[in-house]
Short mmCIF file of C-alpha atoms in Angstrom, two decimals:
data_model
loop_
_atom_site.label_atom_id
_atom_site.label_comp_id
_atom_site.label_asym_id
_atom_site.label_seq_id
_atom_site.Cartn_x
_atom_site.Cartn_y
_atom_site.Cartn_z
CA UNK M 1 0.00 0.00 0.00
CA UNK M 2 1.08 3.33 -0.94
CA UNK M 3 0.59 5.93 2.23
CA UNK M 4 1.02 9.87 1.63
CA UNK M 5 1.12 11.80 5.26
CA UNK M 6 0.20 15.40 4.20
CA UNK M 7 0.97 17.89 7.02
CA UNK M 8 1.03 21.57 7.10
CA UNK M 9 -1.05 24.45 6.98
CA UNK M 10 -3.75 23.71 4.31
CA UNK M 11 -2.69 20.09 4.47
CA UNK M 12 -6.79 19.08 4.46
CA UNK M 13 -7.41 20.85 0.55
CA UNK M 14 -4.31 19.56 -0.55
CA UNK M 15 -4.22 15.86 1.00
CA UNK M 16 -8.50 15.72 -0.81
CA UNK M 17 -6.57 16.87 -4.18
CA UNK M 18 -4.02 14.13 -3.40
CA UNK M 19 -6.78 11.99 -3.15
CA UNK M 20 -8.28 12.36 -6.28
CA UNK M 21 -5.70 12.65 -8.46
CA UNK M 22 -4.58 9.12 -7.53
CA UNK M 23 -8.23 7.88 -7.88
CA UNK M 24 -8.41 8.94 -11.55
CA UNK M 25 -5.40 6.95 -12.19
CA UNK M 26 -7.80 3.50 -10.98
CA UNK M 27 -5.90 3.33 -8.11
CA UNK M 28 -8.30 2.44 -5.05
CA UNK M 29 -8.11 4.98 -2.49
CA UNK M 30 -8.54 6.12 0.58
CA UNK M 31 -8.83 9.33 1.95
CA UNK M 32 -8.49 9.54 6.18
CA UNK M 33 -8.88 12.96 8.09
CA UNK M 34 -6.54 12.53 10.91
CA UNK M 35 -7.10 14.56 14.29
CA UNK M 36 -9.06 17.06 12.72
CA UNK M 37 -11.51 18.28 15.75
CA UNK M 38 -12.48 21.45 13.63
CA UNK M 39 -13.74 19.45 10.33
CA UNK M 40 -11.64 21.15 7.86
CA UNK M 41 -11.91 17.71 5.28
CA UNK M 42 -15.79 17.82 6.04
CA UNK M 43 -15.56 21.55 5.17
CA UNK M 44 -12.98 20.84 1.87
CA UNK M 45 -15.65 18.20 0.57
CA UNK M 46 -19.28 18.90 1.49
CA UNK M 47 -19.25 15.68 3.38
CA UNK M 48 -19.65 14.58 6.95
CA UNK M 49 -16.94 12.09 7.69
CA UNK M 50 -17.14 9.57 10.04
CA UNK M 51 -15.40 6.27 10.93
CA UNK M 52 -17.40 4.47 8.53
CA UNK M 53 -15.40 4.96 4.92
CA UNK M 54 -18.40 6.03 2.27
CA UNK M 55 -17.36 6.40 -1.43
CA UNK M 56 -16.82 9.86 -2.50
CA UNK M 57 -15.71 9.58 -6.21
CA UNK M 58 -14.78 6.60 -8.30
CA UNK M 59 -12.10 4.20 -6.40
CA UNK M 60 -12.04 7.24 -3.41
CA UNK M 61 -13.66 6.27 -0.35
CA UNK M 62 -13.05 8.63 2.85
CA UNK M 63 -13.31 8.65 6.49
CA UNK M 64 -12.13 9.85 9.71
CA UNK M 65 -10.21 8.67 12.60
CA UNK M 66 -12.04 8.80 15.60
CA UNK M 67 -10.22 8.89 19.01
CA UNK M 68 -12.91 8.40 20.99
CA UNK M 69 -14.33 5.33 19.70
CA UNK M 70 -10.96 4.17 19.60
CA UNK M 71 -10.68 4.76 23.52
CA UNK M 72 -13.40 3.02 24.04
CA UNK M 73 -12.95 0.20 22.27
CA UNK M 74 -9.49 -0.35 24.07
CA UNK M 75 -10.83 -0.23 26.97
CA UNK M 76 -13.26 -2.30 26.63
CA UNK M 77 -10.86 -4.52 24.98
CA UNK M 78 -9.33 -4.78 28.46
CA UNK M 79 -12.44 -5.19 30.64
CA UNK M 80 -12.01 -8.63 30.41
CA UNK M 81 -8.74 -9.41 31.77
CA UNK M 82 -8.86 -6.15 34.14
CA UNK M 83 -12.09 -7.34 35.09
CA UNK M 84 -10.56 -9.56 38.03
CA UNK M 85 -7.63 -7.28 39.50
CA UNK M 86 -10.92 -4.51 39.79
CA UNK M 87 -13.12 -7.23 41.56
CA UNK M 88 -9.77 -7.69 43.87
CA UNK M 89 -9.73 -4.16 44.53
CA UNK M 90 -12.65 -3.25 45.21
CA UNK M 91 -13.07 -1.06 42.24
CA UNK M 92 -16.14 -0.11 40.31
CA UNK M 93 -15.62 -0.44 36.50
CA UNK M 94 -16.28 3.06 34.25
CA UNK M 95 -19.15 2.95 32.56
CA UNK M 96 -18.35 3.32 28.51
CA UNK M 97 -20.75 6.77 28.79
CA UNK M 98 -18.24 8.18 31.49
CA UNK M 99 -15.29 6.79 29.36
CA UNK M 100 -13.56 10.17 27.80
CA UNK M 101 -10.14 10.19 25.56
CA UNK M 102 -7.01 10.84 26.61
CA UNK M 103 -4.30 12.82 25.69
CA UNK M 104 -2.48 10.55 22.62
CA UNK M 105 -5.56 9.00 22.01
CA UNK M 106 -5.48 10.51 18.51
CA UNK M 107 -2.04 9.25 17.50
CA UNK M 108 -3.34 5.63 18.51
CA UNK M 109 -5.81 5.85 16.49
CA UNK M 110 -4.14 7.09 13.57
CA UNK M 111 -1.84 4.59 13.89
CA UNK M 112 -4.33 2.06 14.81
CA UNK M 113 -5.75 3.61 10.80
CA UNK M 114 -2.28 3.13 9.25
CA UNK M 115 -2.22 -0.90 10.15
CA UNK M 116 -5.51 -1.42 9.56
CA UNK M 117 -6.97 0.21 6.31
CA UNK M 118 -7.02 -1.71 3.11
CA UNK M 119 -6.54 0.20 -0.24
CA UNK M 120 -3.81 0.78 -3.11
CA UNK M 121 -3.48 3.96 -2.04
CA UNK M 122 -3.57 5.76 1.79
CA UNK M 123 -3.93 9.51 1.98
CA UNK M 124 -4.24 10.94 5.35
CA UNK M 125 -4.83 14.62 5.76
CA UNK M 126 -2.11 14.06 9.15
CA UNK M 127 -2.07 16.64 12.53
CA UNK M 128 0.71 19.35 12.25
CA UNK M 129 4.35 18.03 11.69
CA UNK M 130 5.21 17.77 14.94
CA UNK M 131 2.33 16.18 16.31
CA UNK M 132 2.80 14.08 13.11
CA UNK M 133 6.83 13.25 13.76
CA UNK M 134 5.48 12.33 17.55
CA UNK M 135 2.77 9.90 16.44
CA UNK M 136 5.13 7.99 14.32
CA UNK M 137 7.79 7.82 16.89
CA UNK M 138 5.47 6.06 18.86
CA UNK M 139 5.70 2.49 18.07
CA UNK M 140 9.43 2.71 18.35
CA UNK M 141 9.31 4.51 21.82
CA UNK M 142 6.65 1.57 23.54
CA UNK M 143 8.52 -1.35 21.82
CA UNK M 144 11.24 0.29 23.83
CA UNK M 145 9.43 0.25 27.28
CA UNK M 146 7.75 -2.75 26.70
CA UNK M 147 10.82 -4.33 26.00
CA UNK M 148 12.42 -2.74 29.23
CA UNK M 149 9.49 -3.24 31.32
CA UNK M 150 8.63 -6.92 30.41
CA UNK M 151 11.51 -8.44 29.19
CA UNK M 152 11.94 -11.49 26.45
CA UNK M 153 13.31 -13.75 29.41
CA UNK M 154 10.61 -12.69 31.92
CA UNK M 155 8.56 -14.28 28.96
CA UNK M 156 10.19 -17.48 28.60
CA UNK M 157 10.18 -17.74 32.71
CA UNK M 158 6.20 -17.91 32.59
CA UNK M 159 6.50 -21.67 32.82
CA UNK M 160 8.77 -21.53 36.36
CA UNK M 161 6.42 -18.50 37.89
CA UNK M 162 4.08 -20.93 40.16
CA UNK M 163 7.39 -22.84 41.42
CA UNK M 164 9.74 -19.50 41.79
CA UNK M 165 6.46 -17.77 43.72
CA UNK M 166 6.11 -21.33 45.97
CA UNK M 167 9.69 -21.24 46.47
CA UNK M 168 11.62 -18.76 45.98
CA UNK M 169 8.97 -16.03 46.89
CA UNK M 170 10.12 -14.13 43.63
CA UNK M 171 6.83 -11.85 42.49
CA UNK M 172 6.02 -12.81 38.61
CA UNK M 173 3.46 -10.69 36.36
CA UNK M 174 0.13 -12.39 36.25
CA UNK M 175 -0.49 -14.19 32.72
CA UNK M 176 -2.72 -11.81 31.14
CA UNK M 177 0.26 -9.15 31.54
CA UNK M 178 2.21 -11.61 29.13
CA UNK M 179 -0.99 -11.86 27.31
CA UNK M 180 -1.14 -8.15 26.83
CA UNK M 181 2.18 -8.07 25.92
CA UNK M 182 2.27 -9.89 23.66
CA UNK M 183 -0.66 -8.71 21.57
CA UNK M 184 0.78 -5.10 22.34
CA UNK M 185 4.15 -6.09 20.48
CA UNK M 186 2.18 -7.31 17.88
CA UNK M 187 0.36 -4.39 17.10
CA UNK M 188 3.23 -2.11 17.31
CA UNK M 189 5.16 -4.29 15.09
CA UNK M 190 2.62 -3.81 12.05
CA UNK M 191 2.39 -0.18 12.74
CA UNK M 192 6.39 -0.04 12.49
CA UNK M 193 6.56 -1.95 9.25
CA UNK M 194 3.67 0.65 8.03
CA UNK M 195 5.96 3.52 8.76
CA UNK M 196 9.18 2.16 8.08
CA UNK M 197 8.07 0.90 4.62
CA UNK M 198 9.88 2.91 1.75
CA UNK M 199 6.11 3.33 0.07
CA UNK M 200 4.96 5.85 3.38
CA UNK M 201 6.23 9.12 2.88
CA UNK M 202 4.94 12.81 4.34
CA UNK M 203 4.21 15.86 2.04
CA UNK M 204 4.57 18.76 3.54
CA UNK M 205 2.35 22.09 2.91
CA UNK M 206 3.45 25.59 3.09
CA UNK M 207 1.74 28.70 2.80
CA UNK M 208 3.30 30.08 -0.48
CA UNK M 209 2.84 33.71 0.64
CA UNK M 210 5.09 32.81 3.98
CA UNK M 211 6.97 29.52 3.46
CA UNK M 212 9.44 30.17 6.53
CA UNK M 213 12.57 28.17 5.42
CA UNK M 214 14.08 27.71 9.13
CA UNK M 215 11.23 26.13 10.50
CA UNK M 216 10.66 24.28 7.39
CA UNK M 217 14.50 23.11 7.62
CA UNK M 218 13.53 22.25 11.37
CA UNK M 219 11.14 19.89 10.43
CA UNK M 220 12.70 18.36 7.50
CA UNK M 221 15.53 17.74 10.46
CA UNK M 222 12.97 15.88 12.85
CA UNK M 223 11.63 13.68 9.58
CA UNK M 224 15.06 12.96 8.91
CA UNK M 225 15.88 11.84 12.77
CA UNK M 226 13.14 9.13 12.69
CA UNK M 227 13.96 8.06 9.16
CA UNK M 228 11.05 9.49 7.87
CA UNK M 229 10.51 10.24 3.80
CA UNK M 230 9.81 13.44 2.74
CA UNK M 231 8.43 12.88 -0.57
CA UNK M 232 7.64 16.85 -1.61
CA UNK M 233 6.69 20.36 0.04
CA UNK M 234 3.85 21.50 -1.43
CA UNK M 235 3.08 25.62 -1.87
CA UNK M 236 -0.32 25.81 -1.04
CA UNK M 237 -2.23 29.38 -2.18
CA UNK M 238 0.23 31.12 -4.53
CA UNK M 239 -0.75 34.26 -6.25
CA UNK M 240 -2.15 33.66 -9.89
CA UNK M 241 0.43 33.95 -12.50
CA UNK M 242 -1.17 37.15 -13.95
CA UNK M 243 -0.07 38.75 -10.79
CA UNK M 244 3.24 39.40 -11.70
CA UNK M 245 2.12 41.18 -14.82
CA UNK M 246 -0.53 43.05 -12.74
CA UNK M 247 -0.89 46.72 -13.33
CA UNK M 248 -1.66 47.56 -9.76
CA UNK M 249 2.47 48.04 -8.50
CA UNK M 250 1.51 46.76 -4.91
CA UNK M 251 -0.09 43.53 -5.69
CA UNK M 252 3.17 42.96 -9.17
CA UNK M 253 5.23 43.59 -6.01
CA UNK M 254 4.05 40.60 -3.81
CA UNK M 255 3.98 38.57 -6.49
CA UNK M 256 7.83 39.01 -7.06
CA UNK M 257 8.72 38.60 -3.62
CA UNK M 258 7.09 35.26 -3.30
CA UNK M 259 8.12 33.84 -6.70
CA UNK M 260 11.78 35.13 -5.21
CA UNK M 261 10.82 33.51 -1.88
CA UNK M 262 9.53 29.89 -3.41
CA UNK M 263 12.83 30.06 -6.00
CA UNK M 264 14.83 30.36 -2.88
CA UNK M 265 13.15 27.17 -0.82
CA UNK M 266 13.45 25.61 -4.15
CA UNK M 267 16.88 26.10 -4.45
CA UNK M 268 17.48 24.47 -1.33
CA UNK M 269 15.23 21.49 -1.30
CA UNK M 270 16.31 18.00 -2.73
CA UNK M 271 12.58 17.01 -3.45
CA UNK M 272 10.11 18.64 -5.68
CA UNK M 273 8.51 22.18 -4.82
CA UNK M 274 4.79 21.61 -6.09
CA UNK M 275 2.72 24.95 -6.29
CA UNK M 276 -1.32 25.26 -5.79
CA UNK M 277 -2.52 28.62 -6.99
CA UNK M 278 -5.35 31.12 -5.22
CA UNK M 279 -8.37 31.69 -5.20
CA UNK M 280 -8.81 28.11 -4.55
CA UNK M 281 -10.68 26.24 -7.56
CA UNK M 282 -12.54 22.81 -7.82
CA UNK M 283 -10.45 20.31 -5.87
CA UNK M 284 -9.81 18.63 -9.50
CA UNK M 285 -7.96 21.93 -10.51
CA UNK M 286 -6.05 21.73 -7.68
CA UNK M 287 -4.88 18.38 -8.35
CA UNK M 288 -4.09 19.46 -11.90
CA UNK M 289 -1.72 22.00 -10.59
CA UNK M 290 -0.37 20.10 -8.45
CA UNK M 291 0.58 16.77 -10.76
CA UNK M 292 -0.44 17.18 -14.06
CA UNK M 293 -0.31 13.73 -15.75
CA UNK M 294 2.62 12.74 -13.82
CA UNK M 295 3.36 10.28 -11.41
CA UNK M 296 3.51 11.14 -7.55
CA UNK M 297 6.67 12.33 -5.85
CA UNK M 298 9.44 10.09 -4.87
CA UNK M 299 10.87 10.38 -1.90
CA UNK M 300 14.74 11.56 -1.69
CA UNK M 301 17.40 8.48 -0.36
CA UNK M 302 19.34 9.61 2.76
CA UNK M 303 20.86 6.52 3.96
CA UNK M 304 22.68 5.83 7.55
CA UNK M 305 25.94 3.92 6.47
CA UNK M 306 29.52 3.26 8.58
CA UNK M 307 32.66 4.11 6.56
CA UNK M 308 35.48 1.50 7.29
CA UNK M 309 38.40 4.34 7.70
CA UNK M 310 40.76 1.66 9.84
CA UNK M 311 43.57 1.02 8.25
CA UNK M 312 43.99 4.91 7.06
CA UNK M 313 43.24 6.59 10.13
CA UNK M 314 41.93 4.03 13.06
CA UNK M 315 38.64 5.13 13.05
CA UNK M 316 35.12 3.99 11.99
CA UNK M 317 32.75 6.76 10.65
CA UNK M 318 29.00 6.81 10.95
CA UNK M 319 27.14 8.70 8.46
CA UNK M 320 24.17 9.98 9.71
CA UNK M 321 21.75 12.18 6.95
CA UNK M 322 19.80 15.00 8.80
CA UNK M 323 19.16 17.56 6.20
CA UNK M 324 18.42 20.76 7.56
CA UNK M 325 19.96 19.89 10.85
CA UNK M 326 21.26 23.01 12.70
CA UNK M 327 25.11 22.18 14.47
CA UNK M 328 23.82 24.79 17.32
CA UNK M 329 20.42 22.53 18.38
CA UNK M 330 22.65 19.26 18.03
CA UNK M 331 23.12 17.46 21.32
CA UNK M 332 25.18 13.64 21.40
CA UNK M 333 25.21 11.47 24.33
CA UNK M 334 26.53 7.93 24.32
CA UNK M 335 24.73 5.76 26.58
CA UNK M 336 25.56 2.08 26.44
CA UNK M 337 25.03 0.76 23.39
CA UNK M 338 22.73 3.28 22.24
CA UNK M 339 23.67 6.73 20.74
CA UNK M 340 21.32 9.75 22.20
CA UNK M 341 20.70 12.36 18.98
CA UNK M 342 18.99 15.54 20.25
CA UNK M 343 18.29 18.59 17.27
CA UNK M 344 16.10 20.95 18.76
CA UNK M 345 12.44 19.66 20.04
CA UNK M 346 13.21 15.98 18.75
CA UNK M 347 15.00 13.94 20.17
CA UNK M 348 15.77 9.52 19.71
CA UNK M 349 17.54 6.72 20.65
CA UNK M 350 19.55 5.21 18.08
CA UNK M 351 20.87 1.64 18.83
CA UNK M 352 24.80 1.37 17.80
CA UNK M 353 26.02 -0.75 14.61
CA UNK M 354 27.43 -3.93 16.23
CA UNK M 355 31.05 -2.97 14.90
CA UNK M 356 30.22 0.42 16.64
CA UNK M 357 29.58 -1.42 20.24
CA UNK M 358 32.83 -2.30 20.65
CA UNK M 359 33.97 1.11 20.46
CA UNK M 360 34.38 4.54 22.09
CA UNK M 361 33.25 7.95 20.71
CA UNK M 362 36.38 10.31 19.56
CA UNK M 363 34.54 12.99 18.29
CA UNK M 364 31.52 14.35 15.86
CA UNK M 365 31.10 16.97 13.28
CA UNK M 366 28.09 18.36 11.25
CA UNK M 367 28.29 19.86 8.18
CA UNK M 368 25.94 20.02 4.63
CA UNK M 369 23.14 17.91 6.32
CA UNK M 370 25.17 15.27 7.90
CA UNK M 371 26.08 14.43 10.90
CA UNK M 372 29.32 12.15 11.18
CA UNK M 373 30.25 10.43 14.37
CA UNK M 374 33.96 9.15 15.03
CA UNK M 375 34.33 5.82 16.80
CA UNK M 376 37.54 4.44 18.09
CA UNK M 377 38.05 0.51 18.32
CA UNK M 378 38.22 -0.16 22.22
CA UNK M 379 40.99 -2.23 22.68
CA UNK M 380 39.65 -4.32 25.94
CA UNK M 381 36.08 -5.06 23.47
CA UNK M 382 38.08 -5.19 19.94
CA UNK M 383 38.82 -8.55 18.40
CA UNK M 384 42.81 -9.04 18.72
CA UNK M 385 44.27 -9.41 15.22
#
């Protein structure tokens, strides 16, 4: 399945336009309005979306993600094997009227959307980029504590936990936490192979009258951090071409300062700069300006790769791409056998190369977009010859 994230300001018109434009090609489609409390995709289509996909055009069907159904369902989901730990207690179960969401309920179900939809073609019209980077980092981040807080062995110990309780007096989880567990891995292991599949990639929208390259650079560094594709930035609401020829000098005026601005971003970006014009036409002449007859953006390759620089200089080199990475929000920790990248508001946990594990950190630089990290072969950890 393809999947297109579309995130930005006027992400909603453009991710519809998306939409359509790969429904005409006889792709089956769907089109998903992601924590959108305000309706902006009802608004864009003169439709009320639910959870329940309807057909909007040939091979588009759309719908909604909807957090609260989602929480319920969960918890519901767990009523069963909670249901004896409350009796224990004491406690009195919540009714499902008094059951209301949670923060983060919205990135579960969006990602709860990405592993479960079935079409040729996913379009979500995604939160703002860095409620979108956050969602996405999720699955990573509770395989993480999962794994920390209920281990593999603890797993593989469920056999021994009557005899180590009788004699040992060692406390073991009860077997619906393994249970839960287990299903949770699960789940968070399709959503993974959703995001991390090379076919998932996030379009970003700017306003074309204010495209603010530093914050756009800022983002394109968090994307870049969780191995995320950008596959295009789209400049959403540009002046008609005619401005520029426009007899009135203040309006000929704007119009050259944002085809300088857009030339500029262009200039800069290593993925295509897509342009929507103003006043905003039928969503089918939006998709025409967008893509024409051609196919949809590709997503740029920035791979992570270790340079073998041994024998010249004793070192090991990991290449790291971040482009748009700023050396003055960078922050590098080495903790165990994990490598701590900070740039600004993001922030991960990047589990070492083996070859790397065996060695200590001698220095870092960033320059052009990527970060390069110096190892040095420990000599107490390195194999001898």
């Amino acid at each position: 399945m393809r999947t297109i994230l579309v995130s930005g300001e006027g992400a909603e018109e453009v991710a519809a336009a998306t939409a359509l434009h790969h429904a005409r090609q006889g792709l089956t489609t769907r089109l998903l309005a992601a924590d959108d409390p305000h309706r902006v995709l009802d608004t864009v289509l003169g439709t009320r979306l639910t959870d329940r996909a309807v057909r909007y055009a040939d091979a588009l069907t759309v719908a909604r993600t909807d957090g609260p159904t989602a929480f319920r369902a969960a918890v519901e989901g767990l009523s069963g094997v909670l249901g004896p730990a409350l009796d224990l207690l004491g406690a009195t179960p919540l009714d499902p009227e008094e059951l209301t969401p949670l923060p983060g309920t919205g990135q579960l179900a969006l990602l709860r959307s990405l592993r479960t939809v079935r079409a040729q073609v996913l379009v979500v019209a995604a939160p703002r980029p860095a409620e979108l980077i956050a969602a996405l980092a999720l699955p990573e981040q509770l395989d993480r504590y999962l794994a920390r807080l209920l281990p593999e062995q603890r797993q593989a110990a469920r056999a021994l936990r009557p005899l180590l309780a009788a004699v040992a007096g060692v406390p073991m989880p009860a077997e619906w936490l393994f249970e839960a567990r287990t299903r949770a891995t699960a789940a968070l292991a399709e959503a993974r192979a959703v995001i991390e599949s090379p076919s998932t990639t996030v379009r970003l929208v700017v306003e074309a009258a204010a495209p603010r390259p530093a914050e756009l650079r800022r983002i394109r560094a968090g994307l870049a951090l969780h191995r995320l594709r950008l596959d295009a930035v789209v400049a959403h609401r540009a002046l008609p071409a005619a401005a520029a020829g426009s007899v009135d000098p203040w309006l000929a005026g704007q119009a050259a300062r944002e085809r300088d601005a857009l030339a500029g971003l262009a200039a800069e970006l290593d993925v295509p700069l897509l342009t929507s014009r103003q006043p905003g036409p039928a969503l089918e002449a939006v998709a025409e300006q967008l893509y024409g007859g051609t196919a949809t953006p590709q997503a740029a390759e920035h791979p992570w790769w270790v340079e073998d620089r041994l024998a010249e200089d004793g070192l090991l080199l990991w290449h790291l791409a971040l482009p748009g990475a700023d050396r003055s929000e960078l922050e590098l920790v080495r903790r165990g056998d994990e490598l701590v990248v900070g740039l600004g508001g993001y922030r991960r946990l990047l589990p070492l190369p083996a070859a790397l594990r065996r060695c200590t950190v001698s220095g870092a630089a960033l320059a052009d977009g990527e970060l390069v990290v110096r190892f040095a072969p420990d000599r107490d950890l390195w194999p001898r010859g």
